[in-house]
mmCIF file of C-alpha atoms and ligand atoms in Angstrom:
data_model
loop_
_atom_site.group_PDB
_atom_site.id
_atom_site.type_symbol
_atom_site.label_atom_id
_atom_site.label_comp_id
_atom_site.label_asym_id
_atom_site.label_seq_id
_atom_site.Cartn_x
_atom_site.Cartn_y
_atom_site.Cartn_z
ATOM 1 C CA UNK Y 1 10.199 57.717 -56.636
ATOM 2 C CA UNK Y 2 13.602 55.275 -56.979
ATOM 3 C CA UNK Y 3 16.067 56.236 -55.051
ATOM 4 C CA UNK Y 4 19.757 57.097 -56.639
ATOM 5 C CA UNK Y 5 22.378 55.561 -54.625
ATOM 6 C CA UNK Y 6 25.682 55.110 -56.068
ATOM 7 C CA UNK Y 7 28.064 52.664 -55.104
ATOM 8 C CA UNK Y 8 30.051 52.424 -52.024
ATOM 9 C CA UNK Y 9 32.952 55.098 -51.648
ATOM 10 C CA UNK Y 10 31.004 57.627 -53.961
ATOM 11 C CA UNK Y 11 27.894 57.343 -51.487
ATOM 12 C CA UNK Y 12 28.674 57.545 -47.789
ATOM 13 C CA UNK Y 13 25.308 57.320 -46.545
ATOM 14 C CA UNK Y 14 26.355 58.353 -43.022
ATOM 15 C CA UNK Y 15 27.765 61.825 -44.070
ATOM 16 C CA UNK Y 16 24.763 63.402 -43.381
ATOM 17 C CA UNK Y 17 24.429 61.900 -40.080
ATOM 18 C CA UNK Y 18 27.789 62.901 -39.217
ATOM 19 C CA UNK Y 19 26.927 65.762 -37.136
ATOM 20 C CA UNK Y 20 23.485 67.312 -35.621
ATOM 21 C CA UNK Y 21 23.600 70.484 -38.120
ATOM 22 C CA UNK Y 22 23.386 68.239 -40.711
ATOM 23 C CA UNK Y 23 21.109 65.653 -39.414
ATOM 24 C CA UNK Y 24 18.662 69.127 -38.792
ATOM 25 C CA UNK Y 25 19.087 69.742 -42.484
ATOM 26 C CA UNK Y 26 17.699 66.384 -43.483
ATOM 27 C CA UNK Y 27 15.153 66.104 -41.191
ATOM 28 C CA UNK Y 28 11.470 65.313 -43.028
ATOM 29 C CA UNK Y 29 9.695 65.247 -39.951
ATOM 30 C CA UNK Y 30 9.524 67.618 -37.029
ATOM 31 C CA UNK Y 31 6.519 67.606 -33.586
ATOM 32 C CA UNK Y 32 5.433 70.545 -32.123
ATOM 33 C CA UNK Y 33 2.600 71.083 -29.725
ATOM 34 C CA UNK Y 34 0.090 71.974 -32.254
ATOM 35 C CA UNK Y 35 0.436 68.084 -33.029
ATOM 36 C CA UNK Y 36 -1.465 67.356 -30.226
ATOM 37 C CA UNK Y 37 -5.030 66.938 -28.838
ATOM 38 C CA UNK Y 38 -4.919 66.367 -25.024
ATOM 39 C CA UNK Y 39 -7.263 63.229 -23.918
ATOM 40 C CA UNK Y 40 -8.647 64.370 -20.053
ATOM 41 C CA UNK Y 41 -11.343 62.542 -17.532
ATOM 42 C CA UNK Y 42 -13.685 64.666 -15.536
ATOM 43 C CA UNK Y 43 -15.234 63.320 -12.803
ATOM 44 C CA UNK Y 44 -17.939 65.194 -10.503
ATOM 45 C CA UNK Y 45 -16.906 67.641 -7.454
ATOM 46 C CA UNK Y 46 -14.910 70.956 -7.148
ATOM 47 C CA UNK Y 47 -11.467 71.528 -6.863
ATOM 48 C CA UNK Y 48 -10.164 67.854 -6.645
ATOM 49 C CA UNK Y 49 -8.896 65.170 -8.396
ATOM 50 C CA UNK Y 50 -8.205 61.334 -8.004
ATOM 51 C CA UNK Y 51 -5.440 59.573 -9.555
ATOM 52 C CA UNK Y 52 -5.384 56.728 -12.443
ATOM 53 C CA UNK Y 53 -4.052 53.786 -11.354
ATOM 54 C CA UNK Y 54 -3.282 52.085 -14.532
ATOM 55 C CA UNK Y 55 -2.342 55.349 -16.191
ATOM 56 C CA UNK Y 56 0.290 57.299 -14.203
ATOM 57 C CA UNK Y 57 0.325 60.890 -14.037
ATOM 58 C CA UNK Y 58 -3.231 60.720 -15.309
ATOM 59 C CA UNK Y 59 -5.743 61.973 -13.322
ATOM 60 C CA UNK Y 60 -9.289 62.539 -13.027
ATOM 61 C CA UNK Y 61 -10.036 66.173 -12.802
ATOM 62 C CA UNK Y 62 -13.387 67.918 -11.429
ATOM 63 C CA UNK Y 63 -14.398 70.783 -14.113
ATOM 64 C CA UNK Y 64 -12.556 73.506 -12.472
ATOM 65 C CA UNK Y 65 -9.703 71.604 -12.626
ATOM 66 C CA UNK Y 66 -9.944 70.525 -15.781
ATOM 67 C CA UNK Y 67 -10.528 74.324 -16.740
ATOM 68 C CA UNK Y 68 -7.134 74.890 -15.430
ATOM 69 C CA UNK Y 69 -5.448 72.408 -17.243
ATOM 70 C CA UNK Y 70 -7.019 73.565 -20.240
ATOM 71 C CA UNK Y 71 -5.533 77.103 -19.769
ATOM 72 C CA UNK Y 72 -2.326 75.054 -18.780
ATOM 73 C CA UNK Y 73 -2.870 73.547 -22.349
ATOM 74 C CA UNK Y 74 -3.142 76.414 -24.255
ATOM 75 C CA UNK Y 75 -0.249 78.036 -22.828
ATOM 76 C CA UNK Y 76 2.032 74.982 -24.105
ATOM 77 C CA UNK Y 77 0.294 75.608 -27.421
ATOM 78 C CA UNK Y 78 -1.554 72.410 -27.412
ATOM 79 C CA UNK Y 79 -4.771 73.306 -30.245
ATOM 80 C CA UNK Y 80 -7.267 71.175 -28.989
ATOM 81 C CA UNK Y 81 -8.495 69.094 -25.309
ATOM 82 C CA UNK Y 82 -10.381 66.287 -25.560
ATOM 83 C CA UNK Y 83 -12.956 65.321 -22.787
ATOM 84 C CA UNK Y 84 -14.151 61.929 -21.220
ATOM 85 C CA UNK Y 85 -16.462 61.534 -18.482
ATOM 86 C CA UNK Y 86 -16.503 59.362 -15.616
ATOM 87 C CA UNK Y 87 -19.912 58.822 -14.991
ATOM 88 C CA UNK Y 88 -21.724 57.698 -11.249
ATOM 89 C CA UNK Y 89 -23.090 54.370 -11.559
ATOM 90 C CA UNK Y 90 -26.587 55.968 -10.678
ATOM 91 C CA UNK Y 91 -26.296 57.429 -14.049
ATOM 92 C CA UNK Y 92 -25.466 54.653 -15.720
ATOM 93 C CA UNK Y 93 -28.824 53.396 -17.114
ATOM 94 C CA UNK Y 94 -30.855 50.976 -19.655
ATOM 95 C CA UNK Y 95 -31.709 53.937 -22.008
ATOM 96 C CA UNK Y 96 -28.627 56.198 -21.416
ATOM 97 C CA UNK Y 97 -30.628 59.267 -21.075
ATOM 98 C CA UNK Y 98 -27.650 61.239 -19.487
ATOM 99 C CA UNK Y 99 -25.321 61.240 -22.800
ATOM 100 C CA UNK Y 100 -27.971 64.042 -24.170
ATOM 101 C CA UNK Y 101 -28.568 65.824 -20.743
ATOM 102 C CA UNK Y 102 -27.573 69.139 -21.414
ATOM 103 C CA UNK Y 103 -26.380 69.209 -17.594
ATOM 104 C CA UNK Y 104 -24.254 66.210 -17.750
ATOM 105 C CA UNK Y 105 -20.585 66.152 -16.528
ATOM 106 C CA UNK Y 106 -18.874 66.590 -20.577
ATOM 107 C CA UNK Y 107 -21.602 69.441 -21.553
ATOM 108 C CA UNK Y 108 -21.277 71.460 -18.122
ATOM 109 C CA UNK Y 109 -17.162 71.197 -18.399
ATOM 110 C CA UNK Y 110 -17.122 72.277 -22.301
ATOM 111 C CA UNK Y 111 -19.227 75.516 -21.408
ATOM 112 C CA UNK Y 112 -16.830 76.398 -18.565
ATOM 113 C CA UNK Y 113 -13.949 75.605 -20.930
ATOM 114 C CA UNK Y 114 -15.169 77.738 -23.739
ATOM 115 C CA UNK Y 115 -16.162 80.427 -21.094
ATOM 116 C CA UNK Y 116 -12.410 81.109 -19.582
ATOM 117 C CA UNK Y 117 -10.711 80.031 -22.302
ATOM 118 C CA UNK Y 118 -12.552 80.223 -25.814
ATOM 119 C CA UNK Y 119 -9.071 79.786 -27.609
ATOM 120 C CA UNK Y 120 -8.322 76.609 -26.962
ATOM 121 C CA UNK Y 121 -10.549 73.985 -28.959
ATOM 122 C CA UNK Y 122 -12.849 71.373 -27.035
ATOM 123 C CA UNK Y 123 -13.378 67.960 -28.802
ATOM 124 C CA UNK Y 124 -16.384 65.395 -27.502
ATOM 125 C CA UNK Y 125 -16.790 61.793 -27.802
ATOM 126 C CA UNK Y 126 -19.770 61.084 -28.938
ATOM 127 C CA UNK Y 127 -20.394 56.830 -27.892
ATOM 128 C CA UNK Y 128 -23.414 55.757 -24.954
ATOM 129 C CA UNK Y 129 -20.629 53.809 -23.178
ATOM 130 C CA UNK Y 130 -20.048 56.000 -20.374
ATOM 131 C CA UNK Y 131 -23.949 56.158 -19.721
ATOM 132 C CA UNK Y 132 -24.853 52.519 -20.403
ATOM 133 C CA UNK Y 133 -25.566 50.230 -17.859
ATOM 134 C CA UNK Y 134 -24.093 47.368 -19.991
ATOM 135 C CA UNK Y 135 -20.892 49.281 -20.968
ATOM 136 C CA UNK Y 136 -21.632 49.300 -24.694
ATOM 137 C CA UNK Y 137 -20.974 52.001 -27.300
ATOM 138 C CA UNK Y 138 -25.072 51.343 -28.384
ATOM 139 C CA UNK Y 139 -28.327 49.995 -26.891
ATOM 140 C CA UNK Y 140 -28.021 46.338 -26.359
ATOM 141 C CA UNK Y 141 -31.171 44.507 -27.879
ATOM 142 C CA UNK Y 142 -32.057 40.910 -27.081
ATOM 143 C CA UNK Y 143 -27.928 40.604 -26.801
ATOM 144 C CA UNK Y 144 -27.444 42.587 -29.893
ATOM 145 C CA UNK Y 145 -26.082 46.392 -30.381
ATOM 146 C CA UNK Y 146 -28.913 47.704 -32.050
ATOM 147 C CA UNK Y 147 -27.152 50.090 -35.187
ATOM 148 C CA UNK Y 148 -30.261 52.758 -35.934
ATOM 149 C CA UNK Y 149 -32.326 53.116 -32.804
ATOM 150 C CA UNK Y 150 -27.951 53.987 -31.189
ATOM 151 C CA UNK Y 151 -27.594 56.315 -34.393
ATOM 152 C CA UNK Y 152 -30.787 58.520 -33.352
ATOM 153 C CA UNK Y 153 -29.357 58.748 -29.749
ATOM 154 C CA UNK Y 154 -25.949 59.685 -30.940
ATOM 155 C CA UNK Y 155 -27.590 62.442 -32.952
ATOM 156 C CA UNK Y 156 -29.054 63.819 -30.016
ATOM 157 C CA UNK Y 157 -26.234 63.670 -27.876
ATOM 158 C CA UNK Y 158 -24.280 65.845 -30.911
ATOM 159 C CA UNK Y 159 -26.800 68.250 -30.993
ATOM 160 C CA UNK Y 160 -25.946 68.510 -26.634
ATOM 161 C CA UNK Y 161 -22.206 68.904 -27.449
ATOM 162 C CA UNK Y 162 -22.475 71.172 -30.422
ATOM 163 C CA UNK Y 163 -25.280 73.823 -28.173
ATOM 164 C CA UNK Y 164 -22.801 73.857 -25.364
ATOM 165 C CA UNK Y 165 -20.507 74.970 -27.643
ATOM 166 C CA UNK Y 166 -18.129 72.081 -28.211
ATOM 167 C CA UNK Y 167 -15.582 72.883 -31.208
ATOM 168 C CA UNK Y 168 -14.853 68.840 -32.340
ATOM 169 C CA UNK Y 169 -17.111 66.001 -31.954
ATOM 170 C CA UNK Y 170 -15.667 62.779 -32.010
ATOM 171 C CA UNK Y 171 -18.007 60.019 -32.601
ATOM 172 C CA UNK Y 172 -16.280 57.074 -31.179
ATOM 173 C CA UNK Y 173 -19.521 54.161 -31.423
ATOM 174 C CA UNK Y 174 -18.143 52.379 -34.987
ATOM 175 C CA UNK Y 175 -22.181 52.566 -35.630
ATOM 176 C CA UNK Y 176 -23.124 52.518 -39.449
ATOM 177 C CA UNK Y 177 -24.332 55.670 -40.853
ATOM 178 C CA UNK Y 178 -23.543 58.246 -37.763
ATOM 179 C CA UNK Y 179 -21.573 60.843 -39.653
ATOM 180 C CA UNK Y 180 -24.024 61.530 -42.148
ATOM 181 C CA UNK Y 181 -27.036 61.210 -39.538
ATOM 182 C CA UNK Y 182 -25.067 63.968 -37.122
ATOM 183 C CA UNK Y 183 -23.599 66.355 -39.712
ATOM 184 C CA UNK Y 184 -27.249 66.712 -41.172
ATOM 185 C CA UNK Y 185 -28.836 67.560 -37.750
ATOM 186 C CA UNK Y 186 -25.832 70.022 -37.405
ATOM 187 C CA UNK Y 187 -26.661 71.897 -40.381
ATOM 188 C CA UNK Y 188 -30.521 72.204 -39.364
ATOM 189 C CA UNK Y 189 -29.707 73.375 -36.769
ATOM 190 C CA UNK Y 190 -27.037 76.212 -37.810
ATOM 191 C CA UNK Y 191 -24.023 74.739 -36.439
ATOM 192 C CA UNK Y 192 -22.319 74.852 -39.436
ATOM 193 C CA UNK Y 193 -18.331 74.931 -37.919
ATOM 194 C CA UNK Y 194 -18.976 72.242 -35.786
ATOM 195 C CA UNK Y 195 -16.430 69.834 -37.182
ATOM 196 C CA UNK Y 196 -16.563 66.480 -36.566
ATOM 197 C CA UNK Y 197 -13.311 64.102 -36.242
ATOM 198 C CA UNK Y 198 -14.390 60.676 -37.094
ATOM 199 C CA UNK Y 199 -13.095 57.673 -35.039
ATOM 200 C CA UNK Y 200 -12.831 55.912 -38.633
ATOM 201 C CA UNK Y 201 -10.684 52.859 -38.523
ATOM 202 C CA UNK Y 202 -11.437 52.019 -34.534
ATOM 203 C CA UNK Y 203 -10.294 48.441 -34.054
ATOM 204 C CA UNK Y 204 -11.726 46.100 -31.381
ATOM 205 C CA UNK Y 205 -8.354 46.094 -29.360
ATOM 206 C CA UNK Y 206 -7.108 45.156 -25.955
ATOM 207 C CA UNK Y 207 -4.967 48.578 -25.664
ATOM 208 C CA UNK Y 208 -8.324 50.299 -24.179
ATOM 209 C CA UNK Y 209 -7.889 48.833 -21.025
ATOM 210 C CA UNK Y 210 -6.757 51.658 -19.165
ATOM 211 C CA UNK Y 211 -9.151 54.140 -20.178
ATOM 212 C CA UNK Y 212 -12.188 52.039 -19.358
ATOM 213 C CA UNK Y 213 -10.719 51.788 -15.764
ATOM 214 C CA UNK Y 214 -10.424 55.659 -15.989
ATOM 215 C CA UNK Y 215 -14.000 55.871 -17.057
ATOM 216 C CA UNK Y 216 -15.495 53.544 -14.408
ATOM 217 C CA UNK Y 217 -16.651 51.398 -17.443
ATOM 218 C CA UNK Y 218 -14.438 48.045 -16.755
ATOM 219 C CA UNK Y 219 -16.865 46.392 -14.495
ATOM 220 C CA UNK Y 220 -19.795 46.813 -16.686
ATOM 221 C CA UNK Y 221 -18.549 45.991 -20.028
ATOM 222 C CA UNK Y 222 -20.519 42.404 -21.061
ATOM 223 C CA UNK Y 223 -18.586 40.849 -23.487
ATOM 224 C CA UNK Y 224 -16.629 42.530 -26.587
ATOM 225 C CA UNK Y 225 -16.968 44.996 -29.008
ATOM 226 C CA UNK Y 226 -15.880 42.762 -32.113
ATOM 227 C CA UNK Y 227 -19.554 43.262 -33.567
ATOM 228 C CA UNK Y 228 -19.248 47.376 -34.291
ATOM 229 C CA UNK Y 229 -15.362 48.112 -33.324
ATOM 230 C CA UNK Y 230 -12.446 46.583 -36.252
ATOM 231 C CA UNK Y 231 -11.052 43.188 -36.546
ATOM 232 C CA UNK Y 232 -7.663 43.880 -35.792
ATOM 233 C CA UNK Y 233 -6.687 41.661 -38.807
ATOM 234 C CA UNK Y 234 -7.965 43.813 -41.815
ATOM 235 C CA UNK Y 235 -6.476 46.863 -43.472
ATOM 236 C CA UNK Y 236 -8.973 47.015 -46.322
ATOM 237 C CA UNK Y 237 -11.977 47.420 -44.571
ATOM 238 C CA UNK Y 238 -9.896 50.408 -42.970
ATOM 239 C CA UNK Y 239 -9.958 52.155 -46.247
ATOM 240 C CA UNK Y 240 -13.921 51.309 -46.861
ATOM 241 C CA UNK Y 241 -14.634 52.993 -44.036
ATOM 242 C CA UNK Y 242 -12.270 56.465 -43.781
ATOM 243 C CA UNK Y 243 -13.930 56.533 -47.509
ATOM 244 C CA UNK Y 244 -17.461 56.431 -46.317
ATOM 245 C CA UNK Y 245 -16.890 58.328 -43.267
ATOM 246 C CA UNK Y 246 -15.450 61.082 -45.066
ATOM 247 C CA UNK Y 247 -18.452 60.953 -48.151
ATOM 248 C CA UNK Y 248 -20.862 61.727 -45.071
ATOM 249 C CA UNK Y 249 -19.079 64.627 -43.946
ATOM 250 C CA UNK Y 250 -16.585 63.591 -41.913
ATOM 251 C CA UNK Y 251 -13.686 67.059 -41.856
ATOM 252 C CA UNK Y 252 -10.978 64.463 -39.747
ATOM 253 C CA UNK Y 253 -10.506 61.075 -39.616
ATOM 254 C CA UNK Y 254 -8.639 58.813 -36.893
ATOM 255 C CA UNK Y 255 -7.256 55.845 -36.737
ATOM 256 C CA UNK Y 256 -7.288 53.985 -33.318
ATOM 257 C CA UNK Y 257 -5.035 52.636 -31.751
ATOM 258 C CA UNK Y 258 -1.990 54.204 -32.941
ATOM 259 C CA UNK Y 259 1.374 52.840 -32.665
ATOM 260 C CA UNK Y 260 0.215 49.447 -33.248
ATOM 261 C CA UNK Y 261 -2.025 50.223 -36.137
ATOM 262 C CA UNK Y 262 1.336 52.805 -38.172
ATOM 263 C CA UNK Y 263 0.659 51.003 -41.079
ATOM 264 C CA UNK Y 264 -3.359 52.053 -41.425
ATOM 265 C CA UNK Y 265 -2.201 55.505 -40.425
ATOM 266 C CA UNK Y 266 -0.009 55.697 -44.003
ATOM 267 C CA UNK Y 267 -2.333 53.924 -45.913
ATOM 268 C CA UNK Y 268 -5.118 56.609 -44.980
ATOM 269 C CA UNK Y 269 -2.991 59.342 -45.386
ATOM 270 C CA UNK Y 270 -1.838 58.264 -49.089
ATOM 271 C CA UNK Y 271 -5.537 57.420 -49.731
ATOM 272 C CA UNK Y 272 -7.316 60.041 -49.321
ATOM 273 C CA UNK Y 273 -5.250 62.537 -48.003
ATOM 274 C CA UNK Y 274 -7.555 64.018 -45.587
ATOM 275 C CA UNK Y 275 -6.644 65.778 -41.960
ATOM 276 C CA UNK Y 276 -5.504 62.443 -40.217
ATOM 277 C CA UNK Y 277 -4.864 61.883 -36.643
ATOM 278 C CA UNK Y 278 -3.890 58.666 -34.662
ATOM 279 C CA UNK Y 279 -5.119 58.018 -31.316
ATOM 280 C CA UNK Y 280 -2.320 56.849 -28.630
ATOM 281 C CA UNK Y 281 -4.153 55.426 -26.771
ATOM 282 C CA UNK Y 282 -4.253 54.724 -23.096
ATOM 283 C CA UNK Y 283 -2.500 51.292 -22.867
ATOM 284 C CA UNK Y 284 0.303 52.614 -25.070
ATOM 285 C CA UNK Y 285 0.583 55.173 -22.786
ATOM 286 C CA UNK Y 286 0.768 52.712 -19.799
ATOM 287 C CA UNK Y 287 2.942 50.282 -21.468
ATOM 288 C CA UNK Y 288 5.619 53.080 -21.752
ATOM 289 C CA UNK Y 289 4.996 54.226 -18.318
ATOM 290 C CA UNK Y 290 5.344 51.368 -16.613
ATOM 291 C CA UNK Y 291 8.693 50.481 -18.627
ATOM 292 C CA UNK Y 292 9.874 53.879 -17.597
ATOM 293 C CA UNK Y 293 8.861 53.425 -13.947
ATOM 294 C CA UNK Y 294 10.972 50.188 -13.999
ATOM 295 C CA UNK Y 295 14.248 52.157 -15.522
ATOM 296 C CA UNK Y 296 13.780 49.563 -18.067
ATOM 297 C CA UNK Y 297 13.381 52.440 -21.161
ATOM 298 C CA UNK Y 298 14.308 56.063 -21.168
ATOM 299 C CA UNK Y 299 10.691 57.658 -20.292
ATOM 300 C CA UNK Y 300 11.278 60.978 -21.877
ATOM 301 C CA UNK Y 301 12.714 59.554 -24.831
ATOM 302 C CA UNK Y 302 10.625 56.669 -25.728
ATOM 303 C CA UNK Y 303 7.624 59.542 -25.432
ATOM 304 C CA UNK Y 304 9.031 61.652 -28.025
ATOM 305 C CA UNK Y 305 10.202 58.737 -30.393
ATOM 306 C CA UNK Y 306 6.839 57.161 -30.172
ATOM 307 C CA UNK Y 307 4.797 60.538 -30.807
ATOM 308 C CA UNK Y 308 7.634 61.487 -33.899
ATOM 309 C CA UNK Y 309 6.668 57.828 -35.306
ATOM 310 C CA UNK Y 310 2.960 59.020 -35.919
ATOM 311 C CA UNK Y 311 4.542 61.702 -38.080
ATOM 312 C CA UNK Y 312 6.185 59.990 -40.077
ATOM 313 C CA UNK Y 313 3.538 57.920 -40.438
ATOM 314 C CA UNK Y 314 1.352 60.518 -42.131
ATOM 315 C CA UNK Y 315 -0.531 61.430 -39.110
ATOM 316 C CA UNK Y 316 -1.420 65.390 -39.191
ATOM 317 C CA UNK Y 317 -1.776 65.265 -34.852
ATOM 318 C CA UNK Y 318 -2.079 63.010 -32.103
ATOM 319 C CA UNK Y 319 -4.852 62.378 -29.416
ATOM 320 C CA UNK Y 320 -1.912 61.618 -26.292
ATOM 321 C CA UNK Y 321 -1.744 61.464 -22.949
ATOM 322 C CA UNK Y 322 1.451 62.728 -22.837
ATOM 323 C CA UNK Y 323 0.534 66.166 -24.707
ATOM 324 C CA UNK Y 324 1.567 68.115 -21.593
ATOM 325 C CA UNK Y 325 4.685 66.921 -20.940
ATOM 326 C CA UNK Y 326 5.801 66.114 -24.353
ATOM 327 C CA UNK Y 327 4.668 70.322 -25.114
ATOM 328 C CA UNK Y 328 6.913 70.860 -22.449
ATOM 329 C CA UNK Y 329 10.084 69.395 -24.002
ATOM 330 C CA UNK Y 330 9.344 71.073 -26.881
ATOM 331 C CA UNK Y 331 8.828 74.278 -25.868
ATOM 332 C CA UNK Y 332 12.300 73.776 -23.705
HETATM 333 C C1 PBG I 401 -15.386 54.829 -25.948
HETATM 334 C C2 PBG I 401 -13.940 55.124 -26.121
HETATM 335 C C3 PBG I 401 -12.884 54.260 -25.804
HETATM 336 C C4 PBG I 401 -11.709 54.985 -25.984
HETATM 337 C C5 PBG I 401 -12.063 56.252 -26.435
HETATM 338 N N1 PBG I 401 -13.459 56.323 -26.525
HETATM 339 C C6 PBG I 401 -12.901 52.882 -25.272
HETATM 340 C C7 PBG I 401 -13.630 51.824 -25.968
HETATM 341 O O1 PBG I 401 -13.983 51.923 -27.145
HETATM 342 O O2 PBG I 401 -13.894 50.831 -25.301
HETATM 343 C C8 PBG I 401 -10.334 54.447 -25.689
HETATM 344 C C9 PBG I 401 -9.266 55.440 -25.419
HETATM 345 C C10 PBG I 401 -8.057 54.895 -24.771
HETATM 346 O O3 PBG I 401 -7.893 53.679 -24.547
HETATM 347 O O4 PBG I 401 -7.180 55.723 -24.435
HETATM 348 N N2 PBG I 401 -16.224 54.866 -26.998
#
């Protein structure tokens, strides 16, 4: 498409800025709270919840809680709330059993979810990292992250999710060959609208930060992720993968993080032109927080500029921290 600009009197670009009714005509992109998917931590107990210190106005929430703010959710008209687990150390163990206990914290808080409030959709992530002593997305071999032997455990994990009636699985790992592996043992075993959103294009980045403080997993984390999560560098290798991921059977895909990563989110989008959704993630959310805190930037406006930015992008929805809130603005 070229662009037909005549020259200067004949085009006044700024005529249709010139007043809100027209700037509302022109407008190519517009959020609403079905753009969002609301990231939450649940953490063992009843009724009670403990703050994030890193990530404010983020809380932990015990699974009652977390059922209320999932009714909460749905009445802003957020779609979809997706779960993460903070996990007791004693469960954090060499082989990482609890990520396919059908008892554990994520499977006991999507059957509650889906029990008082079926309309609202509950996405998983599907990674060992909140069950593994050593912090890591897979089991950690002689110093390596063992790719197959993690696959098989993911799979089993899935099938966990999907029988406690989880809507979207998210499998977060970066491991080779998961989609495929997972959506098969889906359809054996008649789960056949389980959808799965891929974490495609997940890069190896330092804006996780926050979140592994929320999930307890900062202290064990031994080294990096650099050998399964992206080289921030590459955009190509983005592609390679949102193609393979969606060949196995992927019905999303995500790129991760977000506002950094804009660029990957268009390129996907023009690709393939799948469902595509970017992941804000959690030190996004606390870089804006904390600039907001400090009166340094508007808070409520550098939210909704910074969630708009993934739709223009390409991006079909957002995984954000600020779905709440920014549902509330909208629905004002
Ligand atoms: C774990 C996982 C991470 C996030 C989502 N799932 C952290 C990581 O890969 O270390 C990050 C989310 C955020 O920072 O908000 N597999």
């Amino acid at each position: 498409m070229t662009p037909i600009v005549p020259p200067f009197p004949t085009a006044r670009l700024r005529r249709l800025r010139a007043s809100e009714a027209l700037r509302s005509m022109v407008r190519q992109t517009a959020l609403s709270p079905a753009d969002f998917i609301w990231p939450v931590f649940l953490m063992e107990g009843h009724d009670a919840e403990t703050p994030i210190a890193s990530m404010p106005g983020v809380k932990r929430l015990t699974v009652d809680r977390v059922v209320a703010a999932a009714r909460e959710a749905h009445g802003l008209g957020i779609p979809a709330i997706c779960l993460f687990p903070y996990t007791a150390l004693e469960h954090r163990t060499e082989d990482c059993a609890m990520a396919w206990d059908p008892e554990n914290l994520t499977n006991r808080a999507i059957r509650a979810i889906k029990d008082a409030v079926p309309e609202i959709a509950v996405m998983t992530d599907i990674a060992l990292d909140p069950y593994n002593i050593n912090g890591h997305d897979g089991f950690v071999r002689d110093g390596q992250i063992v790719n197959d032997e993690t696959v098989a455990a993911l799979v089993r994990m899935a099938l966990a999710q999907a029988r406690a009636g989880a809507d979207i699985l998210g499998p977060s790992d970066m491991m080779d060959g998961r989609i495929g592996a997972i959506r098969a043992a889906l359809e054996s075993e008649g789960h056949h609208n389980v959808t799965i959103l891929s974490y495609a294009a997940k890069y190896a980045s330092a804006f996780y930060g926050p979140f592994r403080d929320a999930v307890g997993a900062s202290g064990a984390l031994k080294g990096d992720k650099k050998t399964y999560q992206m080289d921030p560098a590459n955009s190509a290798e983005a592609l390679r993968l949102v193609a393979r991921d969606l060949a196995e059977g992927a019905d999303m895909v995500m790129v991760k993080p977000g506002m950094p990563y804009l660029d990957i989110c268009r390129q996907v989008k023009d690709a393939f032109g799948a469902p595509t959704f970017a992941y804000q993630v959690s030190g996004e959310y606390a870089m804006l927080m904390a600039a907001a805190q400090n009166g340094w930037l508007d808070g409520k406006k550098v939210m909704m500029e910074s969630l708009l930015a993934f739709k223009r992008a390409g991006c079909d929805g957002v995984l954000t921290y600020f779905a709440p809130e920014a549902a509330r603005v909208l629905n004002d």
